[in-house]
């Protein structure tokens, strides 16, 4: 069974991940971003969101692994896997379009 991750550990992981997305990530900006983020924990097999759902959120993967699956012509097609340090949902966030794939947690 996976151990829960502490808030301090989340903060440390985000401290390593976020500079890849924000050029001038000083303490003030980091603290502002942390204040706007919510931690979402998924167990293996959980669906983060479904293809076709409205978008509006961007996810930073702090741990675990996810799979993107797209339904096409009645068949499920794996688009790829998403690992720690990567993002999920950025395309829909920027375009405002519905989610293009279902995202499933492979590992907590």
PDB file of C-alpha atoms in Angstrom:
ATOM      1  CA  UNK A   1       0.000   0.000   0.000  1.00  0.00           C
ATOM      2  CA  UNK A   2       1.284   3.473  -0.899  1.00  0.00           C
ATOM      3  CA  UNK A   3       2.114   5.873   1.889  1.00  0.00           C
ATOM      4  CA  UNK A   4       0.417   9.297   1.801  1.00  0.00           C
ATOM      5  CA  UNK A   5       2.667  12.111   0.634  1.00  0.00           C
ATOM      6  CA  UNK A   6       3.073  15.042   2.999  1.00  0.00           C
ATOM      7  CA  UNK A   7       2.387  18.655   2.039  1.00  0.00           C
ATOM      8  CA  UNK A   8       6.095  19.394   2.495  1.00  0.00           C
ATOM      9  CA  UNK A   9       6.988  16.622   0.048  1.00  0.00           C
ATOM     10  CA  UNK A  10       4.471  17.968  -2.495  1.00  0.00           C
ATOM     11  CA  UNK A  11       6.024  21.404  -2.134  1.00  0.00           C
ATOM     12  CA  UNK A  12       9.544  20.028  -2.652  1.00  0.00           C
ATOM     13  CA  UNK A  13       8.498  18.124  -5.787  1.00  0.00           C
ATOM     14  CA  UNK A  14       6.736  21.192  -7.192  1.00  0.00           C
ATOM     15  CA  UNK A  15       9.844  23.258  -6.440  1.00  0.00           C
ATOM     16  CA  UNK A  16      11.760  20.953  -8.830  1.00  0.00           C
ATOM     17  CA  UNK A  17       9.055  20.671 -11.511  1.00  0.00           C
ATOM     18  CA  UNK A  18       7.652  24.191 -11.897  1.00  0.00           C
ATOM     19  CA  UNK A  19      10.833  25.995 -13.052  1.00  0.00           C
ATOM     20  CA  UNK A  20      10.596  24.059 -16.340  1.00  0.00           C
ATOM     21  CA  UNK A  21       7.291  25.887 -16.989  1.00  0.00           C
ATOM     22  CA  UNK A  22       8.017  29.338 -15.506  1.00  0.00           C
ATOM     23  CA  UNK A  23      11.192  31.219 -16.462  1.00  0.00           C
ATOM     24  CA  UNK A  24      11.418  33.545 -13.478  1.00  0.00           C
ATOM     25  CA  UNK A  25      10.079  31.416 -10.658  1.00  0.00           C
ATOM     26  CA  UNK A  26      11.082  33.421  -7.601  1.00  0.00           C
ATOM     27  CA  UNK A  27       9.733  32.698  -4.101  1.00  0.00           C
ATOM     28  CA  UNK A  28       6.841  35.154  -4.428  1.00  0.00           C
ATOM     29  CA  UNK A  29       5.584  33.589  -7.679  1.00  0.00           C
ATOM     30  CA  UNK A  30       6.146  30.085  -6.322  1.00  0.00           C
ATOM     31  CA  UNK A  31       4.108  30.892  -3.189  1.00  0.00           C
ATOM     32  CA  UNK A  32       1.325  32.418  -5.323  1.00  0.00           C
ATOM     33  CA  UNK A  33       1.198  29.331  -7.550  1.00  0.00           C
ATOM     34  CA  UNK A  34       1.182  26.978  -4.552  1.00  0.00           C
ATOM     35  CA  UNK A  35      -1.757  28.935  -3.147  1.00  0.00           C
ATOM     36  CA  UNK A  36      -3.727  28.289  -6.348  1.00  0.00           C
ATOM     37  CA  UNK A  37      -2.953  24.585  -6.695  1.00  0.00           C
ATOM     38  CA  UNK A  38      -4.931  21.669  -5.348  1.00  0.00           C
ATOM     39  CA  UNK A  39      -3.434  18.234  -4.817  1.00  0.00           C
ATOM     40  CA  UNK A  40      -5.379  15.446  -6.533  1.00  0.00           C
ATOM     41  CA  UNK A  41      -4.447  11.927  -5.488  1.00  0.00           C
ATOM     42  CA  UNK A  42      -5.311   8.971  -7.710  1.00  0.00           C
ATOM     43  CA  UNK A  43      -5.068   5.273  -6.995  1.00  0.00           C
ATOM     44  CA  UNK A  44      -4.128   2.851  -9.752  1.00  0.00           C
ATOM     45  CA  UNK A  45      -7.130   2.477 -12.039  1.00  0.00           C
ATOM     46  CA  UNK A  46      -8.693   5.835 -11.162  1.00  0.00           C
ATOM     47  CA  UNK A  47      -9.815   8.022 -14.065  1.00  0.00           C
ATOM     48  CA  UNK A  48      -8.549  11.608 -13.810  1.00  0.00           C
ATOM     49  CA  UNK A  49     -10.966  12.728 -16.527  1.00  0.00           C
ATOM     50  CA  UNK A  50     -12.848  11.296 -19.514  1.00  0.00           C
ATOM     51  CA  UNK A  51     -12.565  12.072 -23.201  1.00  0.00           C
ATOM     52  CA  UNK A  52     -15.195  14.637 -24.175  1.00  0.00           C
ATOM     53  CA  UNK A  53     -15.464  16.283 -20.748  1.00  0.00           C
ATOM     54  CA  UNK A  54     -15.123  20.060 -20.565  1.00  0.00           C
ATOM     55  CA  UNK A  55     -11.655  21.304 -19.780  1.00  0.00           C
ATOM     56  CA  UNK A  56     -10.299  23.993 -17.540  1.00  0.00           C
ATOM     57  CA  UNK A  57      -7.652  22.336 -15.394  1.00  0.00           C
ATOM     58  CA  UNK A  58      -3.965  21.670 -15.894  1.00  0.00           C
ATOM     59  CA  UNK A  59      -2.302  18.878 -13.916  1.00  0.00           C
ATOM     60  CA  UNK A  60       1.373  18.531 -12.954  1.00  0.00           C
ATOM     61  CA  UNK A  61       2.260  14.903 -12.308  1.00  0.00           C
ATOM     62  CA  UNK A  62       4.155  14.770  -9.002  1.00  0.00           C
ATOM     63  CA  UNK A  63       4.388  10.982  -8.787  1.00  0.00           C
ATOM     64  CA  UNK A  64       2.926   7.868 -10.340  1.00  0.00           C
ATOM     65  CA  UNK A  65       2.155   7.233 -13.972  1.00  0.00           C
ATOM     66  CA  UNK A  66      -0.880   7.808 -16.204  1.00  0.00           C
ATOM     67  CA  UNK A  67      -2.075   6.501 -19.566  1.00  0.00           C
ATOM     68  CA  UNK A  68      -3.901   8.576 -22.189  1.00  0.00           C
ATOM     69  CA  UNK A  69      -6.549   6.550 -24.048  1.00  0.00           C
ATOM     70  CA  UNK A  70      -8.638   7.830 -26.944  1.00  0.00           C
ATOM     71  CA  UNK A  71     -11.834   6.191 -28.169  1.00  0.00           C
ATOM     72  CA  UNK A  72     -11.936   6.105 -31.966  1.00  0.00           C
ATOM     73  CA  UNK A  73     -14.521   4.270 -34.040  1.00  0.00           C
ATOM     74  CA  UNK A  74     -15.590   2.198 -31.045  1.00  0.00           C
ATOM     75  CA  UNK A  75     -12.056   1.111 -30.133  1.00  0.00           C
ATOM     76  CA  UNK A  76      -9.714   2.336 -27.421  1.00  0.00           C
ATOM     77  CA  UNK A  77      -6.308   3.501 -28.616  1.00  0.00           C
ATOM     78  CA  UNK A  78      -3.455   4.212 -26.200  1.00  0.00           C
ATOM     79  CA  UNK A  79      -1.864   7.551 -27.039  1.00  0.00           C
ATOM     80  CA  UNK A  80       0.951   7.313 -24.529  1.00  0.00           C
ATOM     81  CA  UNK A  81       1.961   7.434 -20.906  1.00  0.00           C
ATOM     82  CA  UNK A  82       2.577  10.431 -18.694  1.00  0.00           C
ATOM     83  CA  UNK A  83       5.149  10.337 -15.892  1.00  0.00           C
ATOM     84  CA  UNK A  84       6.391  12.482 -13.021  1.00  0.00           C
ATOM     85  CA  UNK A  85       7.364  15.984 -14.087  1.00  0.00           C
ATOM     86  CA  UNK A  86       5.012  16.060 -17.057  1.00  0.00           C
ATOM     87  CA  UNK A  87       1.704  17.856 -17.467  1.00  0.00           C
ATOM     88  CA  UNK A  88      -1.782  16.645 -18.313  1.00  0.00           C
ATOM     89  CA  UNK A  89      -4.537  18.739 -19.866  1.00  0.00           C
ATOM     90  CA  UNK A  90      -2.546  21.653 -21.223  1.00  0.00           C
ATOM     91  CA  UNK A  91      -3.933  21.436 -24.770  1.00  0.00           C
ATOM     92  CA  UNK A  92      -7.577  21.615 -23.671  1.00  0.00           C
ATOM     93  CA  UNK A  93      -6.755  24.360 -21.187  1.00  0.00           C
ATOM     94  CA  UNK A  94      -5.318  26.560 -23.937  1.00  0.00           C
ATOM     95  CA  UNK A  95      -7.856  25.735 -26.673  1.00  0.00           C
ATOM     96  CA  UNK A  96     -10.965  25.514 -24.500  1.00  0.00           C
ATOM     97  CA  UNK A  97     -11.958  22.345 -26.358  1.00  0.00           C
ATOM     98  CA  UNK A  98     -13.274  19.235 -24.642  1.00  0.00           C
ATOM     99  CA  UNK A  99     -10.794  16.643 -23.387  1.00  0.00           C
ATOM    100  CA  UNK A 100      -9.343  14.662 -26.275  1.00  0.00           C
ATOM    101  CA  UNK A 101      -8.550  11.538 -24.259  1.00  0.00           C
ATOM    102  CA  UNK A 102      -9.383   9.686 -21.076  1.00  0.00           C
ATOM    103  CA  UNK A 103      -6.578   9.768 -18.519  1.00  0.00           C
ATOM    104  CA  UNK A 104      -6.209   6.709 -16.268  1.00  0.00           C
ATOM    105  CA  UNK A 105      -3.788   6.311 -13.345  1.00  0.00           C
ATOM    106  CA  UNK A 106      -1.474   3.334 -13.775  1.00  0.00           C
ATOM    107  CA  UNK A 107       0.244   3.871 -10.416  1.00  0.00           C
ATOM    108  CA  UNK A 108      -0.762   5.915  -7.388  1.00  0.00           C
TER     109      UNK A 108
END
